Amino acid sequence: FDVRLHPAMDIADTLSDPLTLLRRFTMTKQPVKLVGDYLVFGRVRFPRAAPTAYRASAKGKPFYPVDALWFLLQKQSLKPGEYLRECTSNQMMPVSRPDQRALLAYLNGTADSSPAIDMTGATIVTAEPVPADEGATSAAAPMELDEPDDLEDAQAREEAAA
């Protein structure tokens, strides 16, 4: 991945780190949608597997992908075992239990930073503008951050449409 800004992107939408953008959208309660293989933040999107600057604490583990962090936000009210089952059934990388508390505090804005954030070692990803026709004609059902129970229904609709 590399960072290049598309000419149609607004200056407010040019954050190249999906972790920063996910935090901003979470703190301001703006919807984040999973549409196909992308997480959509307003008028920009990132590939759902795009690495963030949040490093997993387990030795030898990579940076978490943005969809893993988004999914944790979706399922933060679940008990640990339920969360792991949801990750498995939805083919999501689980955020380890030791990482969850600090990560959620950072994403929700109750912590200003975390020792796990490594902007210098993270891969820079390209934020893409959302295609103009995607919102109205996408075959994939979007899932919003504030509707955590709709994930399985949306995935079932997406599989049925395929």
PDB file of N, CA and C in Angstrom, residues 87-123:
ATOM      1  N   CYS A  87     -16.229 -13.580  15.873  1.00  0.00           N
ATOM      2  CA  CYS A  87     -15.070 -13.392  14.985  1.00  0.00           C
ATOM      3  C   CYS A  87     -14.894 -14.600  14.079  1.00  0.00           C
ATOM      4  N   THR A  88     -14.985 -15.781  14.655  1.00  0.00           N
ATOM      5  CA  THR A  88     -14.818 -17.005  13.880  1.00  0.00           C
ATOM      6  C   THR A  88     -15.911 -17.132  12.836  1.00  0.00           C
ATOM      7  N   SER A  89     -17.159 -16.947  13.228  1.00  0.00           N
ATOM      8  CA  SER A  89     -18.259 -17.134  12.279  1.00  0.00           C
ATOM      9  C   SER A  89     -18.285 -16.058  11.195  1.00  0.00           C
ATOM     10  N   ASN A  90     -17.705 -14.893  11.468  1.00  0.00           N
ATOM     11  CA  ASN A  90     -17.674 -13.813  10.479  1.00  0.00           C
ATOM     12  C   ASN A  90     -16.316 -13.660   9.806  1.00  0.00           C
ATOM     13  N   GLN A  91     -15.426 -14.615  10.071  1.00  0.00           N
ATOM     14  CA  GLN A  91     -14.087 -14.636   9.482  1.00  0.00           C
ATOM     15  C   GLN A  91     -13.338 -13.315   9.709  1.00  0.00           C
ATOM     16  N   MET A  92     -13.356 -12.866  10.954  1.00  0.00           N
ATOM     17  CA  MET A  92     -12.660 -11.642  11.353  1.00  0.00           C
ATOM     18  C   MET A  92     -11.492 -12.003  12.261  1.00  0.00           C
ATOM     19  N   MET A  93     -10.412 -11.261  12.148  1.00  0.00           N
ATOM     20  CA  MET A  93      -9.285 -11.438  13.064  1.00  0.00           C
ATOM     21  C   MET A  93      -9.702 -10.882  14.427  1.00  0.00           C
ATOM     22  N   PRO A  94      -9.649 -11.684  15.483  1.00  0.00           N
ATOM     23  CA  PRO A  94     -10.021 -11.148  16.787  1.00  0.00           C
ATOM     24  C   PRO A  94      -8.927 -10.248  17.361  1.00  0.00           C
ATOM     25  N   VAL A  95      -9.345  -9.224  18.057  1.00  0.00           N
ATOM     26  CA  VAL A  95      -8.405  -8.392  18.818  1.00  0.00           C
ATOM     27  C   VAL A  95      -8.184  -9.130  20.125  1.00  0.00           C
ATOM     28  N   SER A  96      -6.931  -9.357  20.478  1.00  0.00           N
ATOM     29  CA  SER A  96      -6.641 -10.129  21.688  1.00  0.00           C
ATOM     30  C   SER A  96      -7.206  -9.436  22.921  1.00  0.00           C
ATOM     31  N   ARG A  97      -7.574 -10.246  23.879  1.00  0.00           N
ATOM     32  CA  ARG A  97      -8.154  -9.720  25.118  1.00  0.00           C
ATOM     33  C   ARG A  97      -7.245  -8.691  25.800  1.00  0.00           C
ATOM     34  N   PRO A  98      -5.917  -8.929  25.890  1.00  0.00           N
ATOM     35  CA  PRO A  98      -5.061  -7.917  26.529  1.00  0.00           C
ATOM     36  C   PRO A  98      -5.047  -6.568  25.779  1.00  0.00           C
ATOM     37  N   ASP A  99      -5.320  -6.592  24.474  1.00  0.00           N
ATOM     38  CA  ASP A  99      -5.306  -5.350  23.692  1.00  0.00           C
ATOM     39  C   ASP A  99      -6.637  -4.601  23.719  1.00  0.00           C
ATOM     40  N   GLN A 100      -7.709  -5.282  24.029  1.00  0.00           N
ATOM     41  CA  GLN A 100      -9.039  -4.704  23.868  1.00  0.00           C
ATOM     42  C   GLN A 100      -9.293  -3.445  24.700  1.00  0.00           C
ATOM     43  N   ARG A 101      -8.962  -3.472  25.976  1.00  0.00           N
ATOM     44  CA  ARG A 101      -9.283  -2.343  26.851  1.00  0.00           C
ATOM     45  C   ARG A 101      -8.611  -1.053  26.387  1.00  0.00           C
ATOM     46  N   ALA A 102      -7.303  -1.097  26.145  1.00  0.00           N
ATOM     47  CA  ALA A 102      -6.574   0.102  25.714  1.00  0.00           C
ATOM     48  C   ALA A 102      -7.034   0.560  24.335  1.00  0.00           C
ATOM     49  N   LEU A 103      -7.291  -0.390  23.450  1.00  0.00           N
ATOM     50  CA  LEU A 103      -7.745  -0.050  22.109  1.00  0.00           C
ATOM     51  C   LEU A 103      -9.111   0.632  22.143  1.00  0.00           C
ATOM     52  N   LEU A 104     -10.053   0.064  22.880  1.00  0.00           N
ATOM     53  CA  LEU A 104     -11.382   0.676  22.983  1.00  0.00           C
ATOM     54  C   LEU A 104     -11.318   2.048  23.644  1.00  0.00           C
ATOM     55  N   ALA A 105     -10.464   2.205  24.655  1.00  0.00           N
ATOM     56  CA  ALA A 105     -10.309   3.513  25.307  1.00  0.00           C
ATOM     57  C   ALA A 105      -9.793   4.537  24.298  1.00  0.00           C
ATOM     58  N   TYR A 106      -8.854   4.145  23.458  1.00  0.00           N
ATOM     59  CA  TYR A 106      -8.331   5.057  22.439  1.00  0.00           C
ATOM     60  C   TYR A 106      -9.402   5.378  21.394  1.00  0.00           C
ATOM     61  N   LEU A 107     -10.062   4.357  20.863  1.00  0.00           N
ATOM     62  CA  LEU A 107     -11.061   4.585  19.813  1.00  0.00           C
ATOM     63  C   LEU A 107     -12.256   5.393  20.309  1.00  0.00           C
ATOM     64  N   ASN A 108     -12.651   5.179  21.554  1.00  0.00           N
ATOM     65  CA  ASN A 108     -13.794   5.911  22.107  1.00  0.00           C
ATOM     66  C   ASN A 108     -13.423   7.299  22.627  1.00  0.00           C
ATOM     67  N   GLY A 109     -12.126   7.618  22.662  1.00  0.00           N
ATOM     68  CA  GLY A 109     -11.685   8.950  23.059  1.00  0.00           C
ATOM     69  C   GLY A 109     -11.427   9.136  24.530  1.00  0.00           C
ATOM     70  N   THR A 110     -11.465   8.068  25.326  1.00  0.00           N
ATOM     71  CA  THR A 110     -11.181   8.214  26.755  1.00  0.00           C
ATOM     72  C   THR A 110      -9.689   8.159  27.041  1.00  0.00           C
ATOM     73  N   ALA A 111      -8.903   7.751  26.046  1.00  0.00           N
ATOM     74  CA  ALA A 111      -7.433   7.779  26.146  1.00  0.00           C
ATOM     75  C   ALA A 111      -6.906   8.526  24.920  1.00  0.00           C
ATOM     76  N   ASP A 112      -5.892   9.346  25.136  1.00  0.00           N
ATOM     77  CA  ASP A 112      -5.333  10.131  24.032  1.00  0.00           C
ATOM     78  C   ASP A 112      -4.397   9.330  23.145  1.00  0.00           C
ATOM     79  N   SER A 113      -3.834   8.256  23.663  1.00  0.00           N
ATOM     80  CA  SER A 113      -2.892   7.461  22.903  1.00  0.00           C
ATOM     81  C   SER A 113      -2.820   6.065  23.496  1.00  0.00           C
ATOM     82  N   SER A 114      -1.939   5.249  22.937  1.00  0.00           N
ATOM     83  CA  SER A 114      -1.693   3.905  23.443  1.00  0.00           C
ATOM     84  C   SER A 114      -0.273   3.529  23.052  1.00  0.00           C
ATOM     85  N   PRO A 115       0.434   2.796  23.913  1.00  0.00           N
ATOM     86  CA  PRO A 115       1.785   2.363  23.553  1.00  0.00           C
ATOM     87  C   PRO A 115       1.803   1.435  22.338  1.00  0.00           C
ATOM     88  N   ALA A 116       0.668   0.849  21.989  1.00  0.00           N
ATOM     89  CA  ALA A 116       0.593  -0.061  20.846  1.00  0.00           C
ATOM     90  C   ALA A 116       0.519   0.672  19.506  1.00  0.00           C
ATOM     91  N   ILE A 117       0.304   1.974  19.537  1.00  0.00           N
ATOM     92  CA  ILE A 117       0.241   2.739  18.289  1.00  0.00           C
ATOM     93  C   ILE A 117       1.661   3.014  17.816  1.00  0.00           C
ATOM     94  N   ASP A 118       1.934   2.590  16.591  1.00  0.00           N
ATOM     95  CA  ASP A 118       3.263   2.740  16.010  1.00  0.00           C
ATOM     96  C   ASP A 118       3.124   3.329  14.606  1.00  0.00           C
ATOM     97  N   MET A 119       3.041   4.648  14.532  1.00  0.00           N
ATOM     98  CA  MET A 119       2.869   5.324  13.249  1.00  0.00           C
ATOM     99  C   MET A 119       4.106   5.165  12.366  1.00  0.00           C
ATOM    100  N   THR A 120       5.286   5.034  12.959  1.00  0.00           N
ATOM    101  CA  THR A 120       6.501   4.934  12.152  1.00  0.00           C
ATOM    102  C   THR A 120       6.673   3.554  11.535  1.00  0.00           C
ATOM    103  N   GLY A 121       6.172   2.529  12.177  1.00  0.00           N
ATOM    104  CA  GLY A 121       6.317   1.178  11.648  1.00  0.00           C
ATOM    105  C   GLY A 121       5.136   0.713  10.817  1.00  0.00           C
ATOM    106  N   ALA A 122       4.057   1.465  10.832  1.00  0.00           N
ATOM    107  CA  ALA A 122       2.840   1.067  10.125  1.00  0.00           C
ATOM    108  C   ALA A 122       2.968   1.287   8.623  1.00  0.00           C
ATOM    109  N   THR A 123       2.276   0.458   7.883  1.00  0.00           N
ATOM    110  CA  THR A 123       2.184   0.620   6.436  1.00  0.00           C
ATOM    111  C   THR A 123       1.228   1.772   6.151  1.00  0.00           C
TER     112      THR A 123
END
